[in-house]
Structure formats: structure tokens, C-alpha cells
mmCIF file of C-alpha atoms and ligand atoms in Angstrom:
data_model
loop_
_atom_site.group_PDB
_atom_site.id
_atom_site.type_symbol
_atom_site.label_atom_id
_atom_site.label_comp_id
_atom_site.label_asym_id
_atom_site.label_seq_id
_atom_site.Cartn_x
_atom_site.Cartn_y
_atom_site.Cartn_z
ATOM 1 C CA UNK W 1376 0.299 0.029 -0.213
ATOM 2 C CA UNK W 1377 1.335 3.373 -0.996
ATOM 3 C CA UNK W 1378 1.435 5.895 1.919
ATOM 4 C CA UNK W 1379 2.388 9.585 2.381
ATOM 5 C CA UNK W 1380 5.501 9.845 4.845
ATOM 6 C CA UNK W 1381 6.837 12.718 6.326
ATOM 7 C CA UNK W 1382 10.366 12.613 7.436
ATOM 8 C CA UNK W 1383 11.261 16.087 9.277
ATOM 9 C CA UNK W 1384 14.247 17.525 11.686
ATOM 10 C CA UNK W 1385 15.776 20.601 12.584
ATOM 11 C CA UNK W 1386 17.915 22.114 9.514
ATOM 12 C CA UNK W 1387 21.399 20.721 9.038
ATOM 13 C CA UNK W 1388 19.892 17.185 10.405
ATOM 14 C CA UNK W 1389 20.973 15.280 6.877
ATOM 15 C CA UNK W 1390 17.234 15.340 5.479
ATOM 16 C CA UNK W 1391 19.067 16.358 2.144
ATOM 17 C CA UNK W 1392 22.035 13.360 1.933
ATOM 18 C CA UNK W 1393 18.776 11.300 2.954
ATOM 19 C CA UNK W 1394 16.788 11.871 0.230
ATOM 20 C CA UNK W 1395 19.532 11.660 -2.126
ATOM 21 C CA UNK W 1396 20.297 8.578 -0.769
ATOM 22 C CA UNK W 1397 16.791 7.098 -1.169
ATOM 23 C CA UNK W 1398 16.748 8.344 -5.202
ATOM 24 C CA UNK W 1399 19.576 6.124 -5.649
ATOM 25 C CA UNK W 1400 18.071 3.600 -4.001
ATOM 26 C CA UNK W 1401 14.892 3.226 -6.134
ATOM 27 C CA UNK W 1402 17.353 3.661 -9.025
ATOM 28 C CA UNK W 1403 19.891 0.775 -8.278
ATOM 29 C CA UNK W 1404 16.530 -1.198 -8.152
ATOM 30 C CA UNK W 1405 15.508 -0.192 -11.346
ATOM 31 C CA UNK W 1406 12.733 1.716 -10.677
ATOM 32 C CA UNK W 1407 11.664 5.628 -11.107
ATOM 33 C CA UNK W 1408 12.098 8.113 -8.437
ATOM 34 C CA UNK W 1409 11.446 11.773 -9.160
ATOM 35 C CA UNK W 1410 12.039 14.857 -6.663
ATOM 36 C CA UNK W 1411 9.938 17.719 -6.451
ATOM 37 C CA UNK W 1412 10.510 21.101 -4.466
ATOM 38 C CA UNK W 1413 8.356 23.959 -3.472
ATOM 39 C CA UNK W 1414 9.545 27.080 -5.500
ATOM 40 C CA UNK W 1415 10.011 29.314 -2.871
ATOM 41 C CA UNK W 1416 13.182 27.973 -1.443
ATOM 42 C CA UNK W 1417 16.042 29.359 -3.714
ATOM 43 C CA UNK W 1418 18.723 27.475 -2.354
ATOM 44 C CA UNK W 1419 20.016 25.677 -5.192
ATOM 45 C CA UNK W 1420 17.618 26.786 -7.664
ATOM 46 C CA UNK W 1421 16.674 23.974 -9.256
ATOM 47 C CA UNK W 1422 19.050 21.166 -7.448
ATOM 48 C CA UNK W 1423 18.913 19.845 -3.936
ATOM 49 C CA UNK W 1424 22.762 20.326 -2.780
ATOM 50 C CA UNK W 1425 23.633 18.080 0.067
ATOM 51 C CA UNK W 1426 26.057 19.590 2.999
ATOM 52 C CA UNK W 1427 28.374 16.809 2.011
ATOM 53 C CA UNK W 1428 28.705 18.325 -1.542
ATOM 54 C CA UNK W 1429 26.505 15.796 -3.315
ATOM 55 C CA UNK W 1430 23.737 17.283 -5.400
ATOM 56 C CA UNK W 1431 20.987 16.432 -7.921
ATOM 57 C CA UNK W 1432 18.702 18.037 -10.495
ATOM 58 C CA UNK W 1433 14.990 18.792 -8.716
ATOM 59 C CA UNK W 1434 12.408 17.021 -11.756
ATOM 60 C CA UNK W 1435 9.453 19.286 -10.984
ATOM 61 C CA UNK W 1436 9.679 22.901 -8.996
ATOM 62 C CA UNK W 1437 6.653 23.473 -7.398
ATOM 63 C CA UNK W 1438 4.970 26.997 -7.596
ATOM 64 C CA UNK W 1439 2.747 28.053 -4.688
ATOM 65 C CA UNK W 1440 -0.693 27.939 -6.449
ATOM 66 C CA UNK W 1441 0.085 24.539 -8.170
ATOM 67 C CA UNK W 1442 -2.153 21.696 -7.811
ATOM 68 C CA UNK W 1443 -0.105 19.029 -7.416
ATOM 69 C CA UNK W 1444 -2.606 16.547 -8.008
ATOM 70 C CA UNK W 1445 -3.351 17.570 -11.334
ATOM 71 C CA UNK W 1446 0.975 17.878 -11.725
ATOM 72 C CA UNK W 1447 0.928 14.405 -11.014
ATOM 73 C CA UNK W 1448 -1.585 12.702 -12.684
ATOM 74 C CA UNK W 1449 -0.848 15.117 -16.007
ATOM 75 C CA UNK W 1450 3.000 14.187 -16.090
ATOM 76 C CA UNK W 1451 4.540 11.764 -13.495
ATOM 77 C CA UNK W 1452 1.552 8.831 -13.380
ATOM 78 C CA UNK W 1453 4.790 6.209 -14.246
ATOM 79 C CA UNK W 1454 6.947 6.903 -11.222
ATOM 80 C CA UNK W 1455 7.519 4.545 -8.636
ATOM 81 C CA UNK W 1456 8.212 7.376 -5.914
ATOM 82 C CA UNK W 1457 8.047 10.977 -5.206
ATOM 83 C CA UNK W 1458 10.177 12.791 -3.188
ATOM 84 C CA UNK W 1459 9.812 16.271 -1.951
ATOM 85 C CA UNK W 1460 12.061 18.561 -0.604
ATOM 86 C CA UNK W 1461 11.678 21.532 1.782
ATOM 87 C CA UNK W 1462 8.241 19.967 2.336
ATOM 88 C CA UNK W 1463 7.318 22.817 5.099
ATOM 89 C CA UNK W 1464 6.914 25.229 2.300
ATOM 90 C CA UNK W 1465 4.045 23.465 0.561
ATOM 91 C CA UNK W 1466 0.332 24.990 1.289
ATOM 92 C CA UNK W 1467 -2.070 22.629 3.638
ATOM 93 C CA UNK W 1468 -4.362 22.254 0.178
ATOM 94 C CA UNK W 1469 -0.978 21.086 -1.456
ATOM 95 C CA UNK W 1470 -0.421 18.573 1.010
ATOM 96 C CA UNK W 1471 -4.584 17.263 0.802
ATOM 97 C CA UNK W 1472 -3.710 16.972 -2.503
ATOM 98 C CA UNK W 1473 -0.659 14.782 -1.976
ATOM 99 C CA UNK W 1474 -2.490 12.616 0.159
ATOM 100 C CA UNK W 1475 -5.218 12.154 -2.577
ATOM 101 C CA UNK W 1476 -2.098 10.924 -4.810
ATOM 102 C CA UNK W 1477 -1.045 8.486 -2.847
ATOM 103 C CA UNK W 1478 -4.981 7.157 -2.323
ATOM 104 C CA UNK W 1479 -5.821 7.197 -6.337
ATOM 105 C CA UNK W 1480 -2.435 6.345 -7.964
ATOM 106 C CA UNK W 1481 -1.292 4.449 -5.571
ATOM 107 C CA UNK W 1482 2.342 6.114 -5.859
ATOM 108 C CA UNK W 1483 4.279 6.651 -1.958
ATOM 109 C CA UNK W 1484 5.208 10.172 -1.457
ATOM 110 C CA UNK W 1485 8.239 10.888 0.796
ATOM 111 C CA UNK W 1486 8.124 14.160 2.218
ATOM 112 C CA UNK W 1487 11.129 16.151 3.979
ATOM 113 C CA UNK W 1488 11.411 18.894 6.066
ATOM 114 C CA UNK W 1489 11.238 21.518 8.784
ATOM 115 C CA UNK W 1490 8.807 21.275 11.436
ATOM 116 C CA UNK W 1491 9.114 24.750 12.744
ATOM 117 C CA UNK W 1492 10.276 28.350 11.655
ATOM 118 C CA UNK W 1493 12.609 30.023 13.649
ATOM 119 C CA UNK W 1494 9.762 31.417 16.034
ATOM 120 C CA UNK W 1495 9.326 27.772 16.866
ATOM 121 C CA UNK W 1496 5.842 27.879 15.210
ATOM 122 C CA UNK W 1497 4.971 25.029 12.704
ATOM 123 C CA UNK W 1498 4.768 25.781 9.076
ATOM 124 C CA UNK W 1499 1.648 25.264 7.513
ATOM 125 C CA UNK W 1500 3.150 22.405 5.172
ATOM 126 C CA UNK W 1501 4.387 20.525 8.165
ATOM 127 C CA UNK W 1502 1.558 20.690 10.211
ATOM 128 C CA UNK W 1503 -0.776 19.501 8.009
ATOM 129 C CA UNK W 1504 1.917 16.622 7.115
ATOM 130 C CA UNK W 1505 1.671 15.841 10.966
ATOM 131 C CA UNK W 1506 -2.117 16.134 10.918
ATOM 132 C CA UNK W 1507 -2.539 13.616 8.180
ATOM 133 C CA UNK W 1508 0.789 11.278 6.967
ATOM 134 C CA UNK W 1509 0.823 8.076 7.096
ATOM 135 C CA UNK W 1510 4.108 7.480 8.644
ATOM 136 C CA UNK W 1511 6.271 10.109 10.557
ATOM 137 C CA UNK W 1512 9.702 9.948 11.151
ATOM 138 C CA UNK W 1513 11.632 12.291 12.999
ATOM 139 C CA UNK W 1514 15.152 12.662 11.703
ATOM 140 C CA UNK W 1515 17.295 13.830 15.055
ATOM 141 C CA UNK W 1516 20.370 16.464 15.659
ATOM 142 C CA UNK W 1517 22.160 17.313 17.975
ATOM 143 C CA UNK W 1518 22.108 20.906 20.185
ATOM 144 C CA UNK W 1519 25.480 21.957 21.161
ATOM 145 C CA UNK W 1520 24.623 21.084 24.432
ATOM 146 C CA UNK W 1521 24.480 17.293 23.661
ATOM 147 C CA UNK W 1522 20.185 17.088 23.621
ATOM 148 C CA UNK W 1523 18.143 16.358 20.800
ATOM 149 C CA UNK W 1524 17.966 19.846 19.265
ATOM 150 C CA UNK W 1525 14.081 20.746 17.807
ATOM 151 C CA UNK W 1526 14.682 24.248 16.867
ATOM 152 C CA UNK W 1527 16.138 26.682 14.280
ATOM 153 C CA UNK W 1528 17.918 29.776 15.648
ATOM 154 C CA UNK W 1529 17.937 32.488 13.044
ATOM 155 C CA UNK W 1530 20.966 34.409 12.878
ATOM 156 C CA UNK W 1531 21.590 37.932 10.629
ATOM 157 C CA UNK W 1532 25.487 38.297 10.944
ATOM 158 C CA UNK W 1533 25.954 36.236 13.417
ATOM 159 C CA UNK W 1534 23.144 37.989 15.485
ATOM 160 C CA UNK W 1535 19.871 35.804 17.122
ATOM 161 C CA UNK W 1536 16.834 37.414 15.240
ATOM 162 C CA UNK W 1537 13.314 36.850 16.887
ATOM 163 C CA UNK W 1538 11.157 39.079 14.518
ATOM 164 C CA UNK W 1539 10.957 38.848 10.968
ATOM 165 C CA UNK W 1540 9.450 36.414 7.831
ATOM 166 C CA UNK W 1541 8.704 32.855 8.440
ATOM 167 C CA UNK W 1542 11.045 32.367 5.702
ATOM 168 C CA UNK W 1543 14.234 33.479 4.925
ATOM 169 C CA UNK W 1544 16.730 31.146 3.083
ATOM 170 C CA UNK W 1545 19.920 30.053 4.714
ATOM 171 C CA UNK W 1546 23.090 31.573 3.035
ATOM 172 C CA UNK W 1547 20.855 35.050 1.347
ATOM 173 C CA UNK W 1548 21.225 38.287 2.840
ATOM 174 C CA UNK W 1549 23.499 37.132 5.637
ATOM 175 C CA UNK W 1550 21.173 34.918 7.298
ATOM 176 C CA UNK W 1551 22.182 31.440 8.814
ATOM 177 C CA UNK W 1552 20.808 29.389 11.074
ATOM 178 C CA UNK W 1553 21.797 27.200 14.458
ATOM 179 C CA UNK W 1554 20.053 24.513 15.863
ATOM 180 C CA UNK W 1555 18.798 24.422 19.528
ATOM 181 C CA UNK W 1556 16.796 22.280 21.789
ATOM 182 C CA UNK W 1557 14.365 23.767 23.903
ATOM 183 C CA UNK W 1558 16.478 24.983 26.719
ATOM 184 C CA UNK W 1559 18.951 26.654 24.446
ATOM 185 C CA UNK W 1560 16.192 27.769 22.305
ATOM 186 C CA UNK W 1561 14.708 29.922 25.434
ATOM 187 C CA UNK W 1562 18.074 30.877 26.236
ATOM 188 C CA UNK W 1563 19.279 32.027 22.858
ATOM 189 C CA UNK W 1564 16.306 34.055 22.117
ATOM 190 C CA UNK W 1565 15.792 35.395 25.670
ATOM 191 C CA UNK W 1566 12.599 34.598 26.189
ATOM 192 C CA UNK W 1567 10.031 31.846 27.954
ATOM 193 C CA UNK W 1568 7.749 29.801 25.438
ATOM 194 C CA UNK W 1569 4.751 31.149 27.876
ATOM 195 C CA UNK W 1570 5.625 35.025 27.247
HETATM 196 ZN ZN1 ZN B 1194 20.650 22.838 24.100
#
């Protein structure tokens, strides 16, 4: 049975490396995986690039208004697996469309993405995936204190940000990110969760 999967984790948890490995494994078995990515993410343009340097071209860039059900029905019915990178940037509607694809076309879809933004709030696409995906799997990474990192801290010129747009791409406009456990997230952002 085909399933909708959501693999979520903080930044730099190795999601892209997993995606590349997964696509490679399918191809090695003679199957056809395709990779899609929301267009809002400009990092690497139409490529996905892992931190260890491997890269691969994305087969389809998803526009914010695109109906992904129609796109897949029109162009990708012969694929064995659909992988979506940066799935947190999907709209809730697009996640619903992906579930319809899984059910109607019997194609598994693996979504990879962040759970929350730099303020600790869930992205709409991630929230909907957490609501409805058949399988949830956390990709774990470690905070500098040694505990599990769950949050992304945004830095501009090395300074922690507590205001701004939900989306600011890593590496653009002096923006970088670091990850933190809940306690370190509170320390770095200088506020309690109930503030
Ligand atoms: Zn910590």
C-alpha cells in the first residue's frame, strides 16, 4: 500500500543526504523516483545540494498556487516514488492533494522538511503533514549542549533574530541558522515559551 510519509527534523539534520540516498536506492532497483521542491526555496535553485557536497537536479519545482494532484496526474503517473524536499513550504491544500495522489494513484510520497520556523511555530505544510501523513519519522540532530535539537535559531550577521518573516533562506542576506534544544532555544532567544 502506498503511503504519505513525513520525515521531519531541524536544519542540518541530514535530510538532503537522506533524499539523495533514497533516490539512488530506488534507481539501483530499476525504479523511477522523482524529486520535487517548492519554488519558494531558492537555495540551490533547481538543484538540491547536501552538506557533504552531493547534488541532484530537481524534476519539478512546485509553484505556491500549483495543484500538485493535477501536475502528477498529467505528467508523473509512471513513477515509483515521489520525494519532496523542503516540504514545510507546501501549502496545506497541496499536502491534501498529495494524500489524494497516494490514494488514487497508489504512489508513495516521501516528504522531507522542517517542523517549525525560527520562532518555533509550525509551517503550514509541516502542520498538515503532521496531521495526516501515514508515517511520521523524526530525523534527529544534536544541540550544542548534547540534547536533541528541535528548533531553528535564525542569525543575521551572527546575531539572533526574534522578529521577521517566517521564510528567510539560509545563506542569503547574511542569514544563517543554528539548531537548539528547547532550553537552549529559550536561552538564545531570551524569552520563555509562555511570554
Ligand atoms: Zn541545548
